[in-house]
Short mmCIF file of C-alpha atoms in Angstrom, two decimals:
data_model
loop_
_atom_site.label_atom_id
_atom_site.label_comp_id
_atom_site.label_asym_id
_atom_site.label_seq_id
_atom_site.Cartn_x
_atom_site.Cartn_y
_atom_site.Cartn_z
CA MET A 1 -4.89 30.14 9.28
CA THR A 2 -5.39 29.17 12.90
CA LEU A 3 -1.94 28.43 14.25
CA ALA A 4 -0.83 26.79 17.45
CA ALA A 5 0.07 29.19 20.23
CA GLY A 6 3.51 30.62 19.56
CA CYS A 7 3.66 29.87 15.82
CA VAL A 8 3.83 33.49 14.70
CA SER A 9 5.94 35.34 12.22
CA VAL A 10 9.03 37.25 13.29
CA PRO A 11 8.15 40.93 13.88
CA GLU A 12 9.03 43.09 10.93
CA GLY A 13 11.66 45.07 12.84
CA GLU A 14 13.52 41.89 13.86
CA LYS A 15 13.28 39.93 10.65
CA SER A 16 16.36 39.10 8.60
CA LEU A 17 15.55 40.23 5.09
CA THR A 18 16.03 38.24 1.91
CA ASP A 19 16.63 39.60 -1.55
CA LEU A 20 14.34 37.04 -3.17
CA PRO A 21 12.08 38.68 -5.76
CA ILE A 22 8.45 38.30 -4.68
CA PRO A 23 5.95 38.98 -7.49
CA ARG A 24 2.77 40.98 -6.98
CA GLY A 25 0.61 38.15 -8.23
CA TRP A 26 0.71 34.50 -9.23
CA ALA A 27 1.89 33.53 -12.71
CA GLU A 28 -1.09 31.16 -12.88
CA HIS A 29 -3.86 33.73 -12.60
CA ALA A 30 -6.00 33.24 -9.52
CA ALA A 31 -8.26 35.31 -7.33
CA ALA A 32 -6.09 37.75 -5.38
CA LYS A 33 -8.59 38.35 -2.59
CA PRO A 34 -7.42 37.32 0.89
CA VAL A 35 -7.55 33.64 1.75
CA ALA A 36 -10.34 32.91 4.20
CA ASP A 37 -9.26 31.66 7.63
CA SER A 38 -11.43 28.56 7.68
CA ASP A 39 -11.08 24.83 8.09
CA TRP A 40 -10.51 23.71 4.52
CA VAL A 41 -11.38 20.08 5.28
CA VAL A 42 -14.97 21.10 6.00
CA SER A 43 -15.24 22.60 2.50
CA PHE A 44 -15.38 19.09 1.00
CA GLY A 45 -18.73 18.55 2.70
CA ASP A 46 -17.84 15.07 3.99
CA ALA A 47 -18.54 14.67 7.71
CA SER A 48 -16.73 11.33 7.84
CA LEU A 49 -13.59 12.90 6.38
CA THR A 50 -13.73 15.72 8.93
CA GLU A 51 -14.05 13.23 11.80
CA LEU A 52 -11.12 11.18 10.52
CA VAL A 53 -8.88 14.23 10.23
CA VAL A 54 -9.75 15.25 13.80
CA LEU A 55 -8.94 11.72 14.96
CA ALA A 56 -5.64 11.64 13.08
CA LEU A 57 -4.59 14.98 14.54
CA ARG A 58 -5.23 13.58 18.01
CA GLU A 59 -3.79 10.06 17.68
CA ASN A 60 -1.04 10.13 15.05
CA ARG A 61 2.31 9.00 16.49
CA ASP A 62 4.52 11.15 14.26
CA LEU A 63 2.66 14.20 15.47
CA GLY A 64 3.21 13.00 19.01
CA LYS A 65 6.98 13.05 18.44
CA LEU A 66 6.87 16.69 17.42
CA ALA A 67 4.74 17.50 20.45
CA ALA A 68 7.47 16.03 22.64
CA ARG A 69 10.04 18.19 20.84
CA ILE A 70 8.03 21.27 21.80
CA GLN A 71 8.21 20.23 25.42
CA THR A 72 11.98 19.85 25.09
CA ALA A 73 12.27 23.29 23.48
CA GLU A 74 10.14 24.83 26.21
CA ALA A 75 12.40 23.37 28.90
CA GLU A 76 15.50 24.61 27.08
CA ALA A 77 13.98 28.09 26.80
CA VAL A 78 13.34 28.12 30.54
CA ILE A 79 16.94 27.03 31.16
CA ALA A 80 18.24 29.80 28.92
CA GLY A 81 16.04 32.32 30.69
CA ALA A 82 17.44 31.30 34.06
CA ALA A 83 20.98 32.20 32.95
CA GLY A 84 20.30 35.90 33.45
CA ARG A 85 18.94 35.55 36.97
CA PRO A 86 20.82 35.40 40.29
CA GLU A 87 21.80 31.94 41.49
CA LEU A 88 21.26 31.18 45.18
CA ASP A 89 22.33 28.01 46.92
CA GLY A 90 22.83 26.89 50.48
CA GLY A 91 25.66 24.83 51.81
CA LEU A 92 26.88 23.09 54.93
CA ARG A 93 30.63 22.63 54.90
CA SER A 94 32.78 20.81 57.40
CA SER A 95 36.56 20.54 57.48
CA ARG A 96 39.28 19.15 59.72
CA SER A 97 42.85 20.32 59.31
CA GLN A 98 46.22 20.00 60.99
CA SER A 99 48.76 22.78 61.39
CA ASN A 100 52.43 22.30 62.27
CA PHE A 101 54.53 24.72 64.33
CA ILE A 102 58.34 24.65 64.24
CA GLY A 103 60.68 26.31 66.76
CA LEU A 104 58.09 27.02 69.45
CA PRO A 105 57.85 25.17 72.75
CA GLY A 106 54.56 23.55 73.36
CA THR A 107 52.36 23.62 76.45
CA ASN A 108 50.19 20.94 77.90
CA PHE A 109 46.66 21.14 79.28
CA PHE A 110 47.93 22.65 82.55
CA GLY A 111 49.96 25.34 80.80
CA GLN A 112 53.27 23.64 81.45
CA VAL A 113 55.93 23.95 78.78
CA THR A 114 56.62 20.71 76.99
CA GLY A 115 58.96 19.75 74.23
CA GLN A 116 62.20 21.29 73.24
CA PRO A 117 62.74 24.50 71.29
CA GLY A 118 62.89 23.70 67.57
CA ALA A 119 60.61 20.73 67.87
CA VAL A 120 57.68 20.25 65.46
CA LEU A 121 54.36 20.70 67.19
CA SER A 122 50.97 19.85 65.60
CA SER A 123 47.49 21.19 66.22
CA LEU A 124 44.14 19.94 64.90
CA PHE A 125 41.30 22.31 63.88
CA ASN A 126 37.62 21.62 63.16
CA GLN A 127 35.51 24.06 61.16
CA PHE A 128 31.77 23.98 60.39
CA GLU A 129 30.07 26.55 58.14
CA LEU A 130 26.41 27.05 57.21
CA THR A 131 26.08 29.60 54.38
CA LEU A 132 23.82 31.01 51.68
CA ASN A 133 25.76 31.77 48.49
CA LEU A 134 24.62 34.21 45.81
CA ARG A 135 26.10 34.57 42.32
CA TRP A 136 24.83 36.89 39.60
CA GLU A 137 26.39 37.56 36.22
CA LEU A 138 25.61 41.11 35.14
CA ASP A 139 24.51 40.92 31.51
CA ILE A 140 25.93 44.32 30.59
CA TRP A 141 26.75 43.41 26.99
CA GLY A 142 23.58 41.40 26.27
CA ARG A 143 25.24 38.00 25.82
CA VAL A 144 22.77 36.21 28.06
CA ARG A 145 19.81 38.04 26.54
CA ALA A 146 20.95 37.01 23.06
CA GLY A 147 21.08 33.37 24.13
CA GLN A 148 17.63 33.67 25.66
CA ALA A 149 16.25 35.20 22.46
CA ALA A 150 17.77 32.40 20.38
CA SER A 151 16.17 29.76 22.61
CA LEU A 152 12.78 31.46 22.33
CA GLU A 153 13.08 31.61 18.53
CA ARG A 154 13.89 27.89 18.47
CA LEU A 155 10.84 27.26 20.63
CA GLN A 156 8.67 29.24 18.22
CA ALA A 157 10.17 27.27 15.33
CA SER A 158 9.34 23.95 17.00
CA ARG A 159 5.75 25.09 17.47
CA CYS A 160 5.55 26.06 13.81
CA ASP A 161 7.03 22.66 12.88
CA TYR A 162 4.24 21.06 14.86
CA GLU A 163 1.62 23.15 13.07
CA ALA A 164 3.19 22.34 9.68
CA ALA A 165 3.07 18.65 10.57
CA ARG A 166 -0.61 18.97 11.52
CA LEU A 167 -1.31 20.58 8.17
CA SER A 168 0.60 17.86 6.33
CA LEU A 169 -1.13 15.11 8.31
CA ALA A 170 -4.56 16.55 7.54
CA GLY A 171 -3.58 16.55 3.86
CA GLN A 172 -2.30 12.96 3.98
CA THR A 173 -5.50 11.82 5.67
CA ALA A 174 -7.69 13.60 3.11
CA ARG A 175 -5.69 12.25 0.17
CA THR A 176 -5.80 8.70 1.52
CA TRP A 177 -9.56 9.06 2.09
CA PHE A 178 -10.06 10.17 -1.50
CA GLN A 179 -7.83 7.36 -2.77
CA LEU A 180 -9.90 4.89 -0.77
CA ALA A 181 -13.14 6.37 -2.12
CA ALA A 182 -11.80 6.21 -5.67
CA ALA A 183 -10.65 2.62 -5.13
CA ALA A 184 -14.17 1.72 -3.99
CA GLU A 185 -15.61 3.27 -7.17
CA GLN A 186 -13.01 1.47 -9.29
CA ALA A 187 -13.87 -1.83 -7.59
CA ARG A 188 -17.57 -1.32 -8.35
CA LEU A 189 -16.68 -0.43 -11.93
CA ALA A 190 -14.59 -3.60 -12.18
CA GLU A 191 -17.58 -5.61 -10.94
CA GLU A 192 -19.76 -3.89 -13.52
CA ALA A 193 -17.22 -4.67 -16.24
CA LEU A 194 -17.16 -8.32 -15.23
CA ARG A 195 -20.97 -8.50 -15.40
CA ILE A 196 -20.96 -6.88 -18.85
CA PHE A 197 -18.34 -9.24 -20.24
CA LEU A 198 -20.04 -12.27 -18.65
CA GLU A 199 -23.30 -11.26 -20.30
CA THR A 200 -21.56 -10.89 -23.66
CA GLU A 201 -19.89 -14.28 -23.18
CA ARG A 202 -23.28 -15.85 -22.40
CA VAL A 203 -24.86 -14.41 -25.55
CA VAL A 204 -21.98 -15.55 -27.77
CA GLU A 205 -21.87 -18.98 -26.12
CA ASP A 206 -25.64 -19.44 -26.60
CA GLU A 207 -25.27 -18.68 -30.30
CA PHE A 208 -22.33 -21.06 -30.50
CA GLN A 209 -24.24 -23.84 -28.74
CA GLU A 210 -27.30 -23.27 -30.91
CA GLY A 211 -25.15 -23.46 -34.01
CA ILE A 212 -26.04 -19.99 -35.21
CA ARG A 213 -23.65 -19.03 -37.98
CA ARG A 214 -23.24 -15.55 -39.40
CA PRO A 215 -21.54 -14.82 -42.72
CA GLY A 216 -17.82 -14.03 -42.45
CA ARG A 217 -17.66 -14.83 -38.75
CA ASP A 218 -16.09 -17.65 -36.76
CA ALA A 219 -18.32 -18.35 -33.76
CA GLY A 220 -15.57 -20.30 -31.99
CA SER A 221 -13.10 -17.44 -32.30
CA GLU A 222 -15.70 -14.96 -31.08
CA LEU A 223 -16.40 -17.13 -28.04
CA SER A 224 -12.68 -17.32 -27.26
CA LEU A 225 -12.39 -13.52 -27.49
CA ALA A 226 -15.35 -13.09 -25.15
CA ARG A 227 -13.79 -15.50 -22.65
CA VAL A 228 -10.46 -13.62 -22.83
CA ASP A 229 -12.21 -10.40 -21.86
CA VAL A 230 -13.98 -12.19 -18.99
CA ALA A 231 -10.65 -13.47 -17.68
CA ASN A 232 -9.11 -10.01 -17.97
CA ALA A 233 -12.09 -8.52 -16.13
CA ARG A 234 -11.66 -11.03 -13.30
CA ALA A 235 -7.97 -10.12 -13.04
CA ALA A 236 -8.76 -6.40 -13.01
CA LEU A 237 -11.34 -6.96 -10.26
CA ALA A 238 -8.75 -8.82 -8.17
CA VAL A 239 -6.36 -5.88 -8.49
CA ARG A 240 -9.06 -3.41 -7.46
CA ASP A 241 -10.09 -5.57 -4.52
CA ALA A 242 -6.46 -5.68 -3.34
CA ASP A 243 -6.24 -1.87 -3.39
CA LEU A 244 -8.96 -1.47 -0.77
CA PRO A 245 -7.32 -3.21 2.23
CA ARG A 246 -3.95 -1.66 1.36
CA LEU A 247 -5.42 1.85 1.48
CA ARG A 248 -7.42 1.02 4.61
CA ARG A 249 -4.22 -0.04 6.37
CA ARG A 250 -2.51 3.18 5.30
CA LEU A 251 -5.41 5.18 6.72
CA GLU A 252 -5.35 3.21 9.97
CA VAL A 253 -1.66 3.96 10.51
CA LEU A 254 -2.37 7.66 10.02
CA LEU A 255 -5.08 7.32 12.67
CA GLY A 256 -2.63 5.71 15.10
CA ARG A 257 -4.31 2.30 14.86
CA TYR A 258 -3.11 -1.20 14.11
CA PRO A 259 -3.13 -1.71 10.29
CA GLN A 260 -5.64 -4.52 10.02
CA GLY A 261 -7.45 -3.17 6.96
CA ALA A 262 -10.83 -2.92 8.66
CA GLU A 263 -11.40 0.85 8.44
CA ALA A 264 -14.49 1.55 6.37
CA GLY A 265 -14.05 4.02 3.56
CA ALA A 266 -16.31 6.34 1.63
CA GLU A 267 -18.71 4.83 -0.87
CA GLY A 268 -17.70 7.37 -3.49
CA LEU A 269 -15.83 10.56 -4.20
CA PRO A 270 -17.41 13.80 -2.96
CA ALA A 271 -18.19 16.72 -5.22
CA LEU A 272 -15.38 19.16 -5.86
CA PRO A 273 -15.78 22.30 -3.71
CA GLY A 274 -15.27 25.82 -4.99
CA LEU A 275 -11.78 27.05 -5.75
CA PRO A 276 -10.28 28.97 -2.80
CA ALA A 277 -8.84 32.44 -3.20
CA ALA A 278 -5.07 32.31 -3.59
CA GLY A 279 -4.31 35.72 -2.12
CA LEU A 280 -0.96 37.37 -2.90
CA PRO A 281 2.48 35.71 -2.94
CA ALA A 282 3.75 38.02 -0.20
CA GLU A 283 0.91 36.90 2.09
CA LEU A 284 2.16 33.33 1.88
CA LEU A 285 5.15 34.24 4.05
CA GLU A 286 2.80 35.05 6.92
CA ARG A 287 0.52 32.03 6.49
CA ARG A 288 2.57 28.89 5.99
CA PRO A 289 3.96 27.43 9.23
CA ASP A 290 6.95 25.84 7.49
CA LEU A 291 8.01 29.27 6.23
CA MET A 292 7.52 30.72 9.69
CA ALA A 293 9.61 27.93 11.20
CA ALA A 294 12.45 28.60 8.75
CA GLU A 295 12.16 32.31 9.51
CA GLN A 296 12.34 31.67 13.26
CA ARG A 297 15.45 29.52 12.81
CA LEU A 298 17.08 32.30 10.82
CA ALA A 299 16.32 34.75 13.63
CA ALA A 300 17.67 32.27 16.20
CA ALA A 301 20.91 31.87 14.25
CA ASP A 302 21.29 35.65 14.13
CA HIS A 303 20.91 35.84 17.92
CA ARG A 304 23.55 33.12 18.31
CA VAL A 305 26.00 35.30 16.38
CA MET A 306 25.37 38.15 18.80
CA GLU A 307 25.83 35.78 21.73
CA ALA A 308 29.15 34.55 20.33
CA LYS A 309 30.42 38.10 19.75
CA ARG A 310 29.47 39.18 23.26
CA SER A 311 31.46 36.25 24.63
CA LEU A 312 34.61 38.10 23.53
CA LEU A 313 33.88 40.87 26.04
CA PRO A 314 34.61 40.83 29.79
CA ALA A 315 32.18 38.96 32.02
CA ILE A 316 31.22 40.79 35.21
CA SER A 317 29.70 38.90 38.11
CA LEU A 318 28.82 39.56 41.73
CA THR A 319 29.20 36.98 44.48
CA SER A 320 28.25 37.06 48.12
CA ALA A 321 27.92 34.67 51.03
CA TYR A 322 26.24 34.93 54.42
CA GLY A 323 26.19 32.38 57.22
CA THR A 324 27.84 31.14 60.37
CA SER A 325 31.15 29.49 61.18
CA SER A 326 32.03 27.46 64.28
CA PRO A 327 34.56 24.86 65.42
CA GLU A 328 31.62 22.86 66.75
CA LEU A 329 28.74 21.52 64.67
CA SER A 330 26.25 22.73 67.25
CA GLY A 331 27.52 26.28 66.80
CA VAL A 332 26.38 26.74 63.17
CA LEU A 333 22.98 27.88 64.45
CA ASN A 334 24.51 30.46 66.76
CA GLY A 335 23.64 33.94 65.52
CA ASP A 336 26.71 35.40 67.22
CA LEU A 337 29.04 33.50 64.87
CA VAL A 338 27.95 35.25 61.66
CA ILE A 339 30.29 35.50 58.68
CA TRP A 340 29.73 37.19 55.31
CA ASN A 341 31.53 38.36 52.21
CA LEU A 342 30.75 40.40 49.09
CA ALA A 343 32.89 40.36 45.96
CA SER A 344 32.85 41.30 42.31
CA ASN A 345 34.65 39.58 39.48
CA LEU A 346 35.78 40.82 36.08
CA ALA A 347 36.97 38.11 33.68
CA GLN A 348 38.32 38.99 30.24
CA PRO A 349 39.13 36.11 27.86
CA VAL A 350 42.81 36.40 26.94
CA LEU A 351 44.01 33.12 25.49
CA ALA A 352 41.57 30.39 24.44
CA GLY A 353 43.29 28.91 21.41
CA GLY A 354 41.13 30.95 19.04
CA GLN A 355 38.02 29.09 20.15
CA LEU A 356 35.90 32.17 20.79
CA ARG A 357 36.61 33.84 17.45
CA GLN A 358 36.14 30.59 15.58
CA ASN A 359 32.84 30.19 17.40
CA VAL A 360 31.79 33.57 15.99
CA LYS A 361 32.69 32.38 12.48
CA ALA A 362 30.78 29.14 13.00
CA ARG A 363 27.67 31.00 14.15
CA GLN A 364 27.91 33.36 11.15
CA ALA A 365 28.06 30.31 8.90
CA ASP A 366 24.93 29.04 10.64
CA VAL A 367 23.20 32.29 9.64
CA ASP A 368 24.24 31.79 6.01
CA PHE A 369 22.90 28.23 6.13
CA ALA A 370 19.62 29.31 7.75
CA LEU A 371 19.17 32.11 5.22
CA ALA A 372 19.75 29.76 2.27
CA GLU A 373 17.37 27.23 3.81
CA TYR A 374 14.73 29.90 4.35
CA GLU A 375 15.01 31.19 0.78
CA GLN A 376 14.82 27.66 -0.65
CA THR A 377 11.76 26.94 1.49
CA VAL A 378 10.12 30.12 0.20
CA LEU A 379 10.86 29.19 -3.42
CA ASN A 380 9.50 25.67 -2.88
CA ALA A 381 6.33 27.15 -1.37
CA PHE A 382 5.81 29.45 -4.35
CA GLN A 383 6.35 26.52 -6.71
CA GLU A 384 3.78 24.40 -4.85
CA VAL A 385 1.14 27.12 -5.23
CA GLU A 386 1.93 27.71 -8.91
CA ASP A 387 1.89 23.95 -9.61
CA ALA A 388 -1.44 23.47 -7.83
CA LEU A 389 -3.03 26.39 -9.70
CA SER A 390 -1.66 25.10 -13.01
CA HIS A 391 -2.85 21.54 -12.35
CA GLU A 392 -6.27 22.89 -11.41
CA LYS A 393 -6.74 24.26 -14.92
CA PHE A 394 -5.22 21.23 -16.62
CA LEU A 395 -7.26 18.72 -14.64
CA GLY A 396 -10.44 20.72 -15.17
CA GLY A 397 -9.99 20.47 -18.92
CA GLN A 398 -9.05 16.81 -18.65
CA GLN A 399 -12.17 16.00 -16.65
CA GLY A 400 -14.37 17.72 -19.21
CA ALA A 401 -12.78 15.78 -22.07
CA THR A 402 -12.96 12.50 -20.16
CA ALA A 403 -16.63 13.02 -19.32
CA GLU A 404 -17.28 13.58 -23.02
CA ALA A 405 -15.37 10.39 -23.81
CA VAL A 406 -17.62 8.47 -21.41
CA ARG A 407 -20.71 9.87 -23.10
CA MET A 408 -19.43 8.95 -26.57
CA ALA A 409 -18.35 5.48 -25.40
CA GLU A 410 -21.82 4.82 -23.98
CA GLU A 411 -23.34 5.80 -27.30
CA ALA A 412 -20.87 3.62 -29.20
CA MET A 413 -21.61 0.59 -27.01
CA ARG A 414 -25.34 1.08 -27.41
CA ARG A 415 -25.00 1.17 -31.20
CA THR A 416 -22.66 -1.82 -31.48
CA ARG A 417 -24.88 -3.93 -29.24
CA SER A 418 -27.94 -2.98 -31.25
CA ALA A 419 -26.14 -3.83 -34.49
CA TYR A 420 -24.99 -7.17 -33.08
CA ALA A 421 -28.50 -8.02 -31.93
CA ASP A 422 -29.74 -7.27 -35.45
CA GLY A 423 -27.09 -9.56 -36.93
CA LEU A 424 -25.23 -6.67 -38.56
CA GLY A 425 -22.17 -6.48 -36.35
CA ASP A 426 -19.55 -8.79 -34.89
CA VAL A 427 -18.70 -9.57 -31.30
CA LEU A 428 -15.25 -7.97 -31.58
CA SER A 429 -16.87 -4.57 -32.11
CA VAL A 430 -19.06 -5.15 -29.07
CA LEU A 431 -16.11 -6.21 -26.92
CA ASN A 432 -14.03 -3.22 -28.03
CA ALA A 433 -16.89 -0.81 -27.33
CA GLN A 434 -17.40 -2.31 -23.88
CA GLN A 435 -13.70 -2.05 -23.04
CA ARG A 436 -13.54 1.55 -24.25
CA LEU A 437 -16.48 2.46 -22.03
CA ILE A 438 -14.92 0.79 -18.99
CA ASN A 439 -11.59 2.53 -19.65
CA ALA A 440 -13.28 5.91 -20.05
CA LYS A 441 -15.25 5.50 -16.82
CA SER A 442 -12.11 4.41 -14.99
CA ALA A 443 -10.22 7.43 -16.33
CA LEU A 444 -13.04 9.72 -15.18
CA ILE A 445 -12.84 8.32 -11.64
CA GLU A 446 -9.08 8.83 -11.71
CA VAL A 447 -9.23 12.44 -12.87
CA ARG A 448 -11.90 13.25 -10.29
CA ARG A 449 -9.63 11.82 -7.60
CA GLN A 450 -6.69 13.81 -8.95
CA ARG A 451 -8.71 17.03 -8.85
CA LEU A 452 -9.71 16.42 -5.24
CA GLU A 453 -6.13 15.65 -4.24
CA ASN A 454 -4.87 18.68 -6.13
CA ARG A 455 -7.42 20.79 -4.29
CA VAL A 456 -5.94 19.46 -1.04
CA ASP A 457 -2.46 20.32 -2.33
CA LEU A 458 -3.63 23.85 -3.12
CA HIS A 459 -5.04 24.33 0.37
CA LEU A 460 -1.79 23.05 1.90
CA ALA A 461 0.32 25.22 -0.40
CA LEU A 462 -1.69 28.27 0.65
CA GLY A 463 -1.23 27.39 4.32
CA GLY A 464 -4.86 26.57 5.00
CA GLY A 465 -5.46 25.53 8.59
CA PHE A 466 -7.58 23.04 10.45
CA GLY A 467 -8.38 24.17 13.97
CA GLU A 468 -5.91 24.96 16.72
CA GLY A 469 -3.06 22.59 17.46
CA LYS A 470 -2.64 21.42 21.06
CA PRO A 471 0.71 19.63 21.44
CA GLU A 472 -0.10 18.59 25.01
CA SER A 473 -2.84 16.27 23.73
CA HIS A 474 -0.13 14.00 22.30
CA LEU A 475 1.94 13.75 25.48
CA ARG A 476 0.65 10.57 27.09
CA SER A 477 3.15 10.28 29.95
CA ALA A 478 1.73 11.20 33.34
CA GLY A 479 2.39 14.73 34.48
CA LYS A 480 3.59 16.05 31.14
CA MET A 481 2.85 19.65 30.29
#
């Protein structure tokens, strides 16, 4: 699978292990050879479908939201990375203060003693400082590095979420396209059914008008039955015609367009492509982006535990300042008035109301949650593959039986029509044969659609990709990414 940059599995040495049993092969027997890294949409051989999927991946608004989340995660990762670097800032400080002196005689400008002993004398001071200040927390215990690692894992998870959404969107677009193609075939079949029933009604009505009477048959009743089937065929056609604009609007929303129901669909369902290799269950963990995202979140939660534990240890930081100090503002640029300081600080948490230790417990609970979520996601993924493989076999048998039913229904209709034309049958047999044929053809269209959609589900369950995701293509604001 071609994943977006950054959507990669956690390295084996860093991965939190799960005790889930992973079988050596699928319960529903399938080819165990490696899954080919190819664009599965192309395998359906429909250029229009491929173009629509590309368009949806570029214009879909839900995908755009996830692209914005990646940008947020990238910024947060940069912020976390800055925590381990020295902080440097410049400052210009000014102050004015008054000091009082008690018990000392004062002097005036000419040096003459003024005031009485014991009097309170005041003096005003101005101070201007221009400094560069440096602060650096020494990450001796790895607390900052753990936070950085957690932020990077969350960033990787957001990229995998984006890739999983791309995969899901491609599947939704393909399924909607197949539904639209099937609806077009069903609409044409409904038109065909209406023509057949109208023709039967015309034949019966002509006989009724001509006064042709056949033994044991009521021409009026037969005409009424024929007209009932015509009315039902008109109603069925109306339903099929309503399906088309509804599905077109659904497709347009996926493409990021206004849902006006104008998007043209396929004229018919494409042929079913060959069955892809399913690979091995263990390989699924390295292919599906949703599993990778859950794995990255588990790793991030584990790093947060380490960060919380390291917060219990002393924090060591270095601070320094360099600049000038003067009683006059003009003196701050005087190199002879330099001041500087260098200091270190050791801070050990002593009393924080139990917050730090409870934070450790909370982060450990987050790990338990992430592990359970990861394991459930893995189980769901295995189920999706097994279901798709099972449905593949079931639907294949169903399509074969339905195709045989269509063949037999065509033969039955041919015989009943021939018998009716020879005056040996009744119109009810003809109407029933016609309806059975229409139903069988409709069922065949439906099972063909189901097989195509199930093939899409199988590709998605196996983590099949469709090109490389570029989140920045969804960020429309100027200057983004």
